[in-house]
Coordinates of C-alpha atoms and ligand atoms in Angstrom, one line a residue:
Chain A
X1 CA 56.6 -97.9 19.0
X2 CA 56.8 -94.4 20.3
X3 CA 60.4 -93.4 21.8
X4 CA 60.0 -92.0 25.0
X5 CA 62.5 -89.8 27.7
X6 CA 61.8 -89.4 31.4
X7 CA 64.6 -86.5 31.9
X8 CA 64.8 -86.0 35.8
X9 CA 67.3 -82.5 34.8
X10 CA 65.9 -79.6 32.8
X11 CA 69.3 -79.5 31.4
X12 CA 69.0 -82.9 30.2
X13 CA 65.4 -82.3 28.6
X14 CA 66.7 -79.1 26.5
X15 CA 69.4 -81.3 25.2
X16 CA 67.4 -83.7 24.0
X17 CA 64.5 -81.3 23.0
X18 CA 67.4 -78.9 20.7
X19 CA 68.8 -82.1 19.1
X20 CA 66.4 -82.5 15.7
X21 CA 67.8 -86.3 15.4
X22 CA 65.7 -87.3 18.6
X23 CA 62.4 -85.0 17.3
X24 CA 60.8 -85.8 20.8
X25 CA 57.6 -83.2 21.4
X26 CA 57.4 -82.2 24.9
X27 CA 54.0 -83.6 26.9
X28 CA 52.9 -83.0 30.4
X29 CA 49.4 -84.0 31.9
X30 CA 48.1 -85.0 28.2
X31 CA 44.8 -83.5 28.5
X32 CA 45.2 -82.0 25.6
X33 CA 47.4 -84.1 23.5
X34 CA 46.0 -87.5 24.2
X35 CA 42.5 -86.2 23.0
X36 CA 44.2 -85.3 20.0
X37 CA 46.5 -88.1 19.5
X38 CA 43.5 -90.5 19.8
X39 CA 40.8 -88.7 17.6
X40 CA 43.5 -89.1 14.5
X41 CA 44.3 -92.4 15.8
X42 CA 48.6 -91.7 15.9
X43 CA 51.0 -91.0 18.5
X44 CA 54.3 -88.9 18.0
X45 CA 57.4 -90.7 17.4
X46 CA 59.0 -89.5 20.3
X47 CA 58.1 -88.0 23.3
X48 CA 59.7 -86.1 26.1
X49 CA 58.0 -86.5 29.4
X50 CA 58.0 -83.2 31.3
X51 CA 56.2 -84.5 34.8
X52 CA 59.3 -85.7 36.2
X53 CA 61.5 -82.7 36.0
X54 CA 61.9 -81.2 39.5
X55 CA 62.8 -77.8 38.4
X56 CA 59.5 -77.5 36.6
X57 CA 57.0 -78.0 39.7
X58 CA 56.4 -76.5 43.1
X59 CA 55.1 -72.7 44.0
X60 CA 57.7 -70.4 45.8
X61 CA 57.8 -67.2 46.5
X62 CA 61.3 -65.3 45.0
X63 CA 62.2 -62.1 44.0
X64 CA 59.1 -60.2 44.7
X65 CA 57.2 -62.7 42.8
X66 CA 55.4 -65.6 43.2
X67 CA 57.0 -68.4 40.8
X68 CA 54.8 -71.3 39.9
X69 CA 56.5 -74.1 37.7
X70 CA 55.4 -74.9 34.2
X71 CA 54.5 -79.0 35.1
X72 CA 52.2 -77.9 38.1
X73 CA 48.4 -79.3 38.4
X74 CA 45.8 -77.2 38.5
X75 CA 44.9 -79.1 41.8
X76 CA 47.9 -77.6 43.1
X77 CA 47.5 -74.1 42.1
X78 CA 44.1 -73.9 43.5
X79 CA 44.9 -75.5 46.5
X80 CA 48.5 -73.4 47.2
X81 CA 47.8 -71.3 50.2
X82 CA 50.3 -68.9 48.6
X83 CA 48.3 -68.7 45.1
X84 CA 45.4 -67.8 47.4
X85 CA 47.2 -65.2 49.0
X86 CA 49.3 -63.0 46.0
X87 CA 46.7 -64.7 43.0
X88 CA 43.2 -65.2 44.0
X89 CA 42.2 -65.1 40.6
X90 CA 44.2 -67.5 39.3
X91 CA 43.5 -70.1 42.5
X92 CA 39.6 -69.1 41.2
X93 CA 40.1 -70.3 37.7
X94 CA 42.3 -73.5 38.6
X95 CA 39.2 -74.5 40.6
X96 CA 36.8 -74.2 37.4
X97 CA 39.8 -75.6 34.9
X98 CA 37.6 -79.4 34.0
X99 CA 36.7 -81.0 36.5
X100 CA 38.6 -83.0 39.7
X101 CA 39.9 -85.6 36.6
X102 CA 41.2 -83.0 34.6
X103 CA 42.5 -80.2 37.9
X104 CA 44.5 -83.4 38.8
X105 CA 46.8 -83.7 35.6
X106 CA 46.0 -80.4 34.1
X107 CA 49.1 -78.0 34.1
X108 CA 49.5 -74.8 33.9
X109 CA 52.2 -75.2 31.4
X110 CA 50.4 -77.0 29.2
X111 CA 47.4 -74.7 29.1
X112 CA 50.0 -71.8 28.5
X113 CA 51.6 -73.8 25.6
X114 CA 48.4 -74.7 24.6
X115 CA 47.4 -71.4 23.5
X116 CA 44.1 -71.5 22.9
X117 CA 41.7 -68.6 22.5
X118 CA 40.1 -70.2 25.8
X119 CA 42.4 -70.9 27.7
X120 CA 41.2 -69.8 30.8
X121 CA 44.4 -69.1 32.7
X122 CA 46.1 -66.9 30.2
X123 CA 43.4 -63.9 30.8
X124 CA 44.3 -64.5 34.5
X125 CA 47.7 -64.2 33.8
X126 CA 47.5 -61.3 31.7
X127 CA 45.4 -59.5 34.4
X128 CA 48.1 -60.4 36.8
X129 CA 51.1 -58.7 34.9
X130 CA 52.9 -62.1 34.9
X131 CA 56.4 -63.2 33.2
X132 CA 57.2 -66.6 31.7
X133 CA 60.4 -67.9 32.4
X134 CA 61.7 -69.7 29.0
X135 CA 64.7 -72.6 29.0
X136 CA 66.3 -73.2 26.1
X137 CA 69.7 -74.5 25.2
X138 CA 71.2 -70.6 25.0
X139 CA 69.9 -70.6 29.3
X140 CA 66.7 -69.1 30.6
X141 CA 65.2 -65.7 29.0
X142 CA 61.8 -63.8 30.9
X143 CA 59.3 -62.9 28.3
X144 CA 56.0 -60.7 29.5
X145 CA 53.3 -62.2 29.5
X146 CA 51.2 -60.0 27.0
X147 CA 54.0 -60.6 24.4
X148 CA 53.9 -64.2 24.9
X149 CA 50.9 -65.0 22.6
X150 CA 51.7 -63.4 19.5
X151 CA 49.0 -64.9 16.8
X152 CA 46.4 -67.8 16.6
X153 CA 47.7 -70.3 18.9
X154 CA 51.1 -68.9 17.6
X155 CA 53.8 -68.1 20.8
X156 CA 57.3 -66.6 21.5
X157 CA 58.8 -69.7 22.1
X158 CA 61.1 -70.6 20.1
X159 CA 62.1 -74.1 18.6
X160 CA 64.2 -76.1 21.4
X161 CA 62.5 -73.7 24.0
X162 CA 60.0 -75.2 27.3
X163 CA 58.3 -73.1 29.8
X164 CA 59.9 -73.3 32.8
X165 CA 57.7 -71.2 34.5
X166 CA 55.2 -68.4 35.4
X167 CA 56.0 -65.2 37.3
X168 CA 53.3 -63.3 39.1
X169 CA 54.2 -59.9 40.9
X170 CA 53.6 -60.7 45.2
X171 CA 49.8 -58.8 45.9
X172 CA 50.8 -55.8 47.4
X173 CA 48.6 -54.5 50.4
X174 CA 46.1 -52.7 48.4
X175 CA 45.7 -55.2 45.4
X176 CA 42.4 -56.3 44.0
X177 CA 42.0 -59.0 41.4
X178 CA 38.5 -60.7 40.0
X179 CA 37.7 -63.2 37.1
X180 CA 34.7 -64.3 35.5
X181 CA 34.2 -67.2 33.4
X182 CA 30.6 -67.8 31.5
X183 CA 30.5 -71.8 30.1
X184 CA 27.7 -74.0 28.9
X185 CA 27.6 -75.4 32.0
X186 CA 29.6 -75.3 35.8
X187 CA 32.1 -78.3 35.4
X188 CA 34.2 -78.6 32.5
X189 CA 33.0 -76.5 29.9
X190 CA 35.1 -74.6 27.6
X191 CA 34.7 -70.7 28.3
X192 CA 32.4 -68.7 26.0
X193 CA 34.1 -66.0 27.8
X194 CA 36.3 -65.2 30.3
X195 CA 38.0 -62.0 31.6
X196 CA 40.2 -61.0 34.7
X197 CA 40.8 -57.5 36.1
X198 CA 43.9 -56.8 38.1
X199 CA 44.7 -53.3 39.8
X200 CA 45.4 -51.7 43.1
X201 CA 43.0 -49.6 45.3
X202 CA 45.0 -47.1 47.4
X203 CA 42.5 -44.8 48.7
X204 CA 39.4 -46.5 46.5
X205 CA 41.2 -45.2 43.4
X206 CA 41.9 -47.4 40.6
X207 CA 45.6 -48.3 39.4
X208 CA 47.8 -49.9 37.6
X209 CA 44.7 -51.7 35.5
X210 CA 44.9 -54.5 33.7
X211 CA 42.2 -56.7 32.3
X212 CA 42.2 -59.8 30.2
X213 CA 40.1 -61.6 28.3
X214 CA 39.6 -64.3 26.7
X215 CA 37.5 -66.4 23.6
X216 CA 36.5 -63.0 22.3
X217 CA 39.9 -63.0 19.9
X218 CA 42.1 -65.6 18.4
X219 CA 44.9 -64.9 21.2
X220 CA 43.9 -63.9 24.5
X221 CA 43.8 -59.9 25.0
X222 CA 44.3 -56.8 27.1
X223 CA 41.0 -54.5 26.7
X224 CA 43.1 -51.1 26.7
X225 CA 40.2 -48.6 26.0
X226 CA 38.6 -50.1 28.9
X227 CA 41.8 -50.0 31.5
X228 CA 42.0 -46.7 30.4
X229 CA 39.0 -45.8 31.2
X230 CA 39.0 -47.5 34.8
X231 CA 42.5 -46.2 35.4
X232 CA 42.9 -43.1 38.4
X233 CA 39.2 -43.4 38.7
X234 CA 37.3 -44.5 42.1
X235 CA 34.6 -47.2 41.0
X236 CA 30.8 -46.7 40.9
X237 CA 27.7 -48.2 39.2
X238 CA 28.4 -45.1 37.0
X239 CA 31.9 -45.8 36.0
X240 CA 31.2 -49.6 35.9
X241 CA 28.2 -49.3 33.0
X242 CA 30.7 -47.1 31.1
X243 CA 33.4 -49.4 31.6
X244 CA 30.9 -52.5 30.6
X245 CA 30.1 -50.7 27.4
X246 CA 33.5 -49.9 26.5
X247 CA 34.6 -53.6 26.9
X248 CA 32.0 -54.7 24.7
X249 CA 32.9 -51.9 21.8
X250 CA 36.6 -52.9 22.1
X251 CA 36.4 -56.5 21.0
X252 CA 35.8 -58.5 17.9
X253 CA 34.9 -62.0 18.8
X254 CA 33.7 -64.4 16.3
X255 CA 30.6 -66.7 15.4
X256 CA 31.4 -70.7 16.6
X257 CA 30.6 -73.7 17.6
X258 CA 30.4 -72.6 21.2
X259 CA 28.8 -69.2 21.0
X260 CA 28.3 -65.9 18.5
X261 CA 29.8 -62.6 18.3
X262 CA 27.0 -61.0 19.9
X263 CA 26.5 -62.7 23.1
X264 CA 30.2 -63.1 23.6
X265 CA 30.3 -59.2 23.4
X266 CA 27.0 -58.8 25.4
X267 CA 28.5 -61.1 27.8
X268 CA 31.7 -59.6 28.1
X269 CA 30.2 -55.9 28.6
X270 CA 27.9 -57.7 31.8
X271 CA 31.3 -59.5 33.0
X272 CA 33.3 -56.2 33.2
X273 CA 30.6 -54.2 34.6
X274 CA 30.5 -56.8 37.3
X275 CA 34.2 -56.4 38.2
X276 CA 33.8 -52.6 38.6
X277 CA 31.2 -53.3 40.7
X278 CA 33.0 -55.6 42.9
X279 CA 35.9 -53.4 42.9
X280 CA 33.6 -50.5 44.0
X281 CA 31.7 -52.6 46.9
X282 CA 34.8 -54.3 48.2
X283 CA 36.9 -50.8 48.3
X284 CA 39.3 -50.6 51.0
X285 CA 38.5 -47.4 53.5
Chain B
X1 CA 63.9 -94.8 29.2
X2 CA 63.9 -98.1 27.0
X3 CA 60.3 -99.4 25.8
X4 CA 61.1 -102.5 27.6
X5 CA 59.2 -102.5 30.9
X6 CA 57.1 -100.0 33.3
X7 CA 56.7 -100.4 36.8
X8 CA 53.7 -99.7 38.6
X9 CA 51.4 -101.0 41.3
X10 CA 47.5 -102.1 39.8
X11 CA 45.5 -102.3 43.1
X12 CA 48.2 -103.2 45.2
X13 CA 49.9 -105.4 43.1
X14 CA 53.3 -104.7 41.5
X15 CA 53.5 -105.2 37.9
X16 CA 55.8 -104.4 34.8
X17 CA 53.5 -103.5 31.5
X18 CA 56.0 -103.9 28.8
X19 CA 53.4 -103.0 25.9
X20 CA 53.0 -100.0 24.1
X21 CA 54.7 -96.7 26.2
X22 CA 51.7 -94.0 24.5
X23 CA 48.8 -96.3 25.0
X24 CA 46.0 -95.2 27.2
X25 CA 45.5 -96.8 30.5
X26 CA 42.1 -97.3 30.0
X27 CA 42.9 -99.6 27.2
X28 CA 46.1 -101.6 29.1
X29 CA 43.3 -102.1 32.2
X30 CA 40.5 -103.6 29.7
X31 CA 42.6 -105.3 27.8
X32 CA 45.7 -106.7 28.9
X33 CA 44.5 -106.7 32.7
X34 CA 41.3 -107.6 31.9
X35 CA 39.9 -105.4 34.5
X36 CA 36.8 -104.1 32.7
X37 CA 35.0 -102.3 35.3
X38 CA 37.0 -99.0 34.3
X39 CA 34.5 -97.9 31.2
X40 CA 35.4 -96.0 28.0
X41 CA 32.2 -93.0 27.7
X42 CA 33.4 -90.5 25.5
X43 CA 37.6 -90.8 25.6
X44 CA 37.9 -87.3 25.2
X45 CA 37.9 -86.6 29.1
X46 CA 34.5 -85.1 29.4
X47 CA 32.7 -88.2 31.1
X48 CA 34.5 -89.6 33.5
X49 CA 33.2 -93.2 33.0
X50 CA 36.5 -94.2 33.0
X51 CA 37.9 -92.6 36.0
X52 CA 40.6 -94.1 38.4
X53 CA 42.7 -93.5 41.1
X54 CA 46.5 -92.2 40.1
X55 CA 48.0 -92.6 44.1
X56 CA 45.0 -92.2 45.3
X57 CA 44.0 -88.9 42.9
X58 CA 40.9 -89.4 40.9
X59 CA 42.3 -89.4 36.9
X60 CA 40.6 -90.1 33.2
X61 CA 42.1 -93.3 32.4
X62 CA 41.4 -92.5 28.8
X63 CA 43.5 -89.4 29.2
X64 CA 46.6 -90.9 30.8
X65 CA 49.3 -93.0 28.6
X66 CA 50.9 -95.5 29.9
X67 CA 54.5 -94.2 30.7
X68 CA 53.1 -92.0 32.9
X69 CA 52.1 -94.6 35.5
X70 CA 56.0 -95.7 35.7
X71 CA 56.3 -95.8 39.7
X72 CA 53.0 -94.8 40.5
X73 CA 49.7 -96.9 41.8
X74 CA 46.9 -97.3 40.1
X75 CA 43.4 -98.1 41.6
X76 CA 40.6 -99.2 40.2
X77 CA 36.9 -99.9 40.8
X78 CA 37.6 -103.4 41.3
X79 CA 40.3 -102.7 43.9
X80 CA 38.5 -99.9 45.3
X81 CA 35.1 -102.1 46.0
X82 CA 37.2 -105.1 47.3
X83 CA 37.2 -104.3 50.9
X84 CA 34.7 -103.3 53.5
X85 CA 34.5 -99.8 52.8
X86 CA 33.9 -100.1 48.8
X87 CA 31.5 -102.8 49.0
X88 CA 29.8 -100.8 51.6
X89 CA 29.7 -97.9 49.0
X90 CA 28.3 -100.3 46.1
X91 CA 25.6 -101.3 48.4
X92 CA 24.5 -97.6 49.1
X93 CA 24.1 -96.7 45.2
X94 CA 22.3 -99.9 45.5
X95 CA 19.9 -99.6 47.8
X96 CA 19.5 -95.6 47.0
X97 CA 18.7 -96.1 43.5
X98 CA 21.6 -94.6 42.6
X99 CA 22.3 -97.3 39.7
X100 CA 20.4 -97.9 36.4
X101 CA 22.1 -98.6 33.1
X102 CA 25.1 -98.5 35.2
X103 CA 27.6 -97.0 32.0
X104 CA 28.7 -94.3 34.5
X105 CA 28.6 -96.4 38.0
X106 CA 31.9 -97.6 38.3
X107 CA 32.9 -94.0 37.4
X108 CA 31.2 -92.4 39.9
X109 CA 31.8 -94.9 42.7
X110 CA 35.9 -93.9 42.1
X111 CA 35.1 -90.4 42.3
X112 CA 32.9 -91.1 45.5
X113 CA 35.4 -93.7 47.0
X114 CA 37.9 -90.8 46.6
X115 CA 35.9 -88.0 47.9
X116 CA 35.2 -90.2 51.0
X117 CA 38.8 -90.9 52.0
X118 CA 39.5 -86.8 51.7
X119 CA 36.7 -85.7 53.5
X120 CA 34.2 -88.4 55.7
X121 CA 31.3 -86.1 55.8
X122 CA 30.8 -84.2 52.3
X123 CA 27.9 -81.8 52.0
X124 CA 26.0 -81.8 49.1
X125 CA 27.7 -79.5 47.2
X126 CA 31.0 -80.8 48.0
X127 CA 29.5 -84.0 46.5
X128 CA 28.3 -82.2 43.5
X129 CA 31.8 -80.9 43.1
X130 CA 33.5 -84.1 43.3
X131 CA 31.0 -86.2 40.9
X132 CA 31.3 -82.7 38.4
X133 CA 33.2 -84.6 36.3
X134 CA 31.4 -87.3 36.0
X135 CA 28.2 -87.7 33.5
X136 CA 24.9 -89.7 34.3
X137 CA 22.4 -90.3 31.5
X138 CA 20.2 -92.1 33.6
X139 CA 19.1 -91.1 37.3
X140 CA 19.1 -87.3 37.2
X141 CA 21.8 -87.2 39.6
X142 CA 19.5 -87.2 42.7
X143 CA 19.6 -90.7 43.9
X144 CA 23.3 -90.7 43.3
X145 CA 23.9 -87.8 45.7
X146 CA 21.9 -89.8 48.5
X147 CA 23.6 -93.2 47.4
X148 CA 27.1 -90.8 48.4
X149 CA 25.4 -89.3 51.5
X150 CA 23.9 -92.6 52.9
X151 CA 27.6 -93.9 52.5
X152 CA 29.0 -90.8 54.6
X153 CA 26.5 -91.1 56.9
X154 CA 27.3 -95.5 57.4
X155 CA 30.6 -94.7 58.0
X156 CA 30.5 -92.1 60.8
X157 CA 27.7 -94.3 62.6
X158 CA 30.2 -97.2 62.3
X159 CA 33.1 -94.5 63.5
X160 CA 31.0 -93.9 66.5
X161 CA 30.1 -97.5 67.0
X162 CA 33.9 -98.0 67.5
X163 CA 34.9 -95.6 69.0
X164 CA 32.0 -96.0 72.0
X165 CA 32.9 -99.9 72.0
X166 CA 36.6 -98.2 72.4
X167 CA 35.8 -95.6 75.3
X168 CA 33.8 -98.8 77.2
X169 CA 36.7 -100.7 77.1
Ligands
FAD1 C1 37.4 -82.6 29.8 C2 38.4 -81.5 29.6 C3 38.1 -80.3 30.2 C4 38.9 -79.2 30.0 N1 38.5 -78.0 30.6 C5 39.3 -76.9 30.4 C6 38.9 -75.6 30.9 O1 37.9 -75.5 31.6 N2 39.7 -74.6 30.7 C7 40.9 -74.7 30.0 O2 41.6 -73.7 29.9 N3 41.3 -75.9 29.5 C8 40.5 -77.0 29.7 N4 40.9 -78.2 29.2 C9 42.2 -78.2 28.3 C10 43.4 -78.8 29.1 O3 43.1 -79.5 30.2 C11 44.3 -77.6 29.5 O4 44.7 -76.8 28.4 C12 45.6 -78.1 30.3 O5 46.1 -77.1 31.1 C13 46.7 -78.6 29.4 O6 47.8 -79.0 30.2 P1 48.5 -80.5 30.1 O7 49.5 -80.5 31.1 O8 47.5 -81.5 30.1 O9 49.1 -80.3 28.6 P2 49.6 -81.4 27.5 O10 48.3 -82.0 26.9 O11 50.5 -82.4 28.1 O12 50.3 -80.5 26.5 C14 49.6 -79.5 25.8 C15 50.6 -78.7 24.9 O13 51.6 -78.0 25.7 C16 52.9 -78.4 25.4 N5 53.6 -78.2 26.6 C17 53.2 -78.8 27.8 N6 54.1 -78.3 28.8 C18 55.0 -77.5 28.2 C19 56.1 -76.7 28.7 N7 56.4 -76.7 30.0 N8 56.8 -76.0 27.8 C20 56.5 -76.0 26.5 N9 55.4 -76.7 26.0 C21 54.7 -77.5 26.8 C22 52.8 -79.8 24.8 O14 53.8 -80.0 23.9 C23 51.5 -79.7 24.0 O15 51.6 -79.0 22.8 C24 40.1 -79.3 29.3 C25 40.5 -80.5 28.8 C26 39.6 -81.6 28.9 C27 40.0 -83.0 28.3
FES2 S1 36.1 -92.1 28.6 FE1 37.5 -91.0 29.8 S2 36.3 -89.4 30.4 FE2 35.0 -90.3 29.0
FES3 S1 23.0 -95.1 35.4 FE1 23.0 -94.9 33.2 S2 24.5 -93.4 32.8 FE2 24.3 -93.3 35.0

């Protein structure tokens, strides 16, 4: 039978994470693991049961950032009246993340740890210019979020390391954030796409732009050429087909079960041209 | 924690489940509390068949071991249709049509039960939203929405009712 800990300290979960003779794997809302644990019919040997550390849940605002714990439900995040506020986006996704079921045990942790291609809030996050928060047994270490992912489902954490949690810069007053996901269907489909823009709009003009997207590489990406583009520029239909053709040129998706190359990049081009125009029609006076 | 014993409340009942700490819940409700009504679809969390209340947050039992129900209450269809308002509920998929092979019933009447307590008069998409995660293969959805609707509806009429019979007090 499986070994299980319920740590109620972070401190305590590093210590029993770092020591190899316990060889506990970390789990949270399971929505991933136990579908994989029960397709190969096996459970770990040991498991280390995130959900009811303190220190890893809740949504506060410190530091000029909005700090969401690692062991938070999606349910929460899309509900938080402070997500809403300084992360529209990311309250957007958490609503589409599965459905009610799956918001309810679903955290954003786990979907970070997860690291897949589709994970649909690490585009979001990426858009947002977040930081993760690492624990490990040498203390706590901030990694940006763009180096976080660093190969197929490959990540900066390192052995004895847990997400502690997210960082997302407060929405200053002339921020402007979309996302757009594209599924088989509207509850719980895995994204064919996805991709988040993040800027500010002083004046109408276009800064600081970031956009994020997802299932069109095996880690989730910036799309630079296309920032580049956007960036200093004040939106238009114009700027936003340039933009939507740029996106679609910058990427290199793949053929698979859920999609192919071409409508993923087709899609993606439609998605971003979207966001521009949104950015142009909602632009502040 | 040692394996020995977890505590948890099944439909209002205290109990200690001192199997296996990784096994689903869906599995410990079948088959050790012999509660069958909770349904095993697909067991991948796509639909929904076996859906419960975790306190009083619809869950995928299939997707939930068993450690993590240590201190928590679990509800199930068979709690959740044992009073007045469930059995009310049942009857409306009932008499709506809202039941044929009746695989994803028990599913959906969680989902429904839980909408209800959250928000008395759902609209239809807020219905749609709350059943999202829950698959049909039968009805077409249709006669499950007004099943959930002509529940809503009973229950404010019965809200009035008391509350008039309060007022003429
Ligand atoms: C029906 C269904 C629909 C879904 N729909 C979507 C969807 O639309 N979009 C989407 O993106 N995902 C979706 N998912 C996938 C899944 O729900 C998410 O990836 C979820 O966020 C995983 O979180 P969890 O807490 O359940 O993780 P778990 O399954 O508990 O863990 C996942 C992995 O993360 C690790 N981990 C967890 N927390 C930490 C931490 N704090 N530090 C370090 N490692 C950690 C675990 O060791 C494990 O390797 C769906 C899943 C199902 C079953
Ligand atoms: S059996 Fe759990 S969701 Fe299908
Ligand atoms: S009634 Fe048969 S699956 Fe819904």
């Amino acid at each position: 039978m499986s070994v299980c800990f319920r740590p109620e300290r972070l401190e305590e979960a590093i210590e029993l994470l770092a020591d190899p003779a316990t060889g506990a794997i970390p789990i949270a809302g399971c929505t991933d693991l136990l579908v994989q644990w029960h397709s190969r019919r096996e459970r770990p040997n040991a498991v280390l049961d995130l959900l009811g550390i303190e220190a890893l849940r809740g949504i506060e605002e410190r530091d000029g950032a909005l700090e969401i714990g690692a062991c938070t439900s999606f349910r929460t995040i899309g509900e938080s009246e402070r997500v809403l506020r300084h992360a529209p986006a990311l309250a957007e996704i958490a609503g589409t993340i599965g459905a009610w079921q799956i918001q309810n045990r679903a955290t954003i942790g786990g979907n970070i740890a997860n690291a897949s291609p589709a994970g649909d809030s690490l585009p979001v996050l990426l858009a947002l210019g977040a930081e993760l928060v690492l624990a490990g047994p040498a203390g706590e270490r901030t990694v940006a979020y763009e180096a976080f992912h660093t190969g197929y489902r490959q990540t900066a954490l390192e052995p004895g390391e847990l997400i502690a949690r997210v960082r997302i810069p407060l929405a200053g007053e002339h921020a402007f954030g979309a996302v757009h996901k594209v599924g088989t269907r509207c509850a719980q489909a895995i994204s064919k796409v996805i991709v988040a823009l993040g800027c500010d709009r002083p004046g109408g003009r276009l800064t600081g732009v970031r956009i994020g997207a997802g299932s069109v590489a095996p880690t989730p990406v910036r799309l630079r050429e296309t920032e580049a583009l956007l960036e200093g520029q004040i939106p238009d239909a114009d700027l936003a087909e340039r933009a939507g053709a740029c996106a679609a040129g910058e990427v290199q998706p793949i053929d698979d079960v859920r999609s192919t190359a071409r409508y993923r990049r087709w899609v993606l081009g439609r998605l971003v041209r979207r966001m521009v125009l949104d950015a142009a029609g909602r632009r502040v006076p | 924690m040692s394996p020995s014993a977890i505590p948890f409340r099944l439909n209002g009942q205290p109990q200690r489940y001192d199997g296996a700490p990784l096994a689903r819940l869906l599995d410990v409700l079948r088959e050790h509390y012999g509660l069958t009504g909770t349904k095993e679809g697909c067991g991948e969390g796509e639909c929904g068949a076996c859906t419960v209340l975790l306190d009083g947050e619809p869950v995928c039992s299939c997707l939930v071991p068993m450690l993590q129900v240590a201190d928590r209450h679990v509800e199930t269809v068979e709690g959740l249709t044992a009073d007045a308002r469930g059995a009310a509920l049942v009857e409306a998929f009932v008499e709506a049509g809202g039941v044929q092979c009746g695989a994803c019933t028990p599913g959906i009447v969680v989902s429904a039960r839980a909408l209800l307590e959250r928000n008395p008069r759902p609209n239809r998409g807020q219905i749609r939203e709350a059943i999202g995660g829950n698959l049909c293969r039968c009805t077409g959805y249709e006669r499950i929405l007004a099943a959930v609707q002509q529940a809503a509806a009973q229950r404010c009429a019965e809200r009035a009712d008391a509350a008039q019979e309060d007022s003429s007090r």
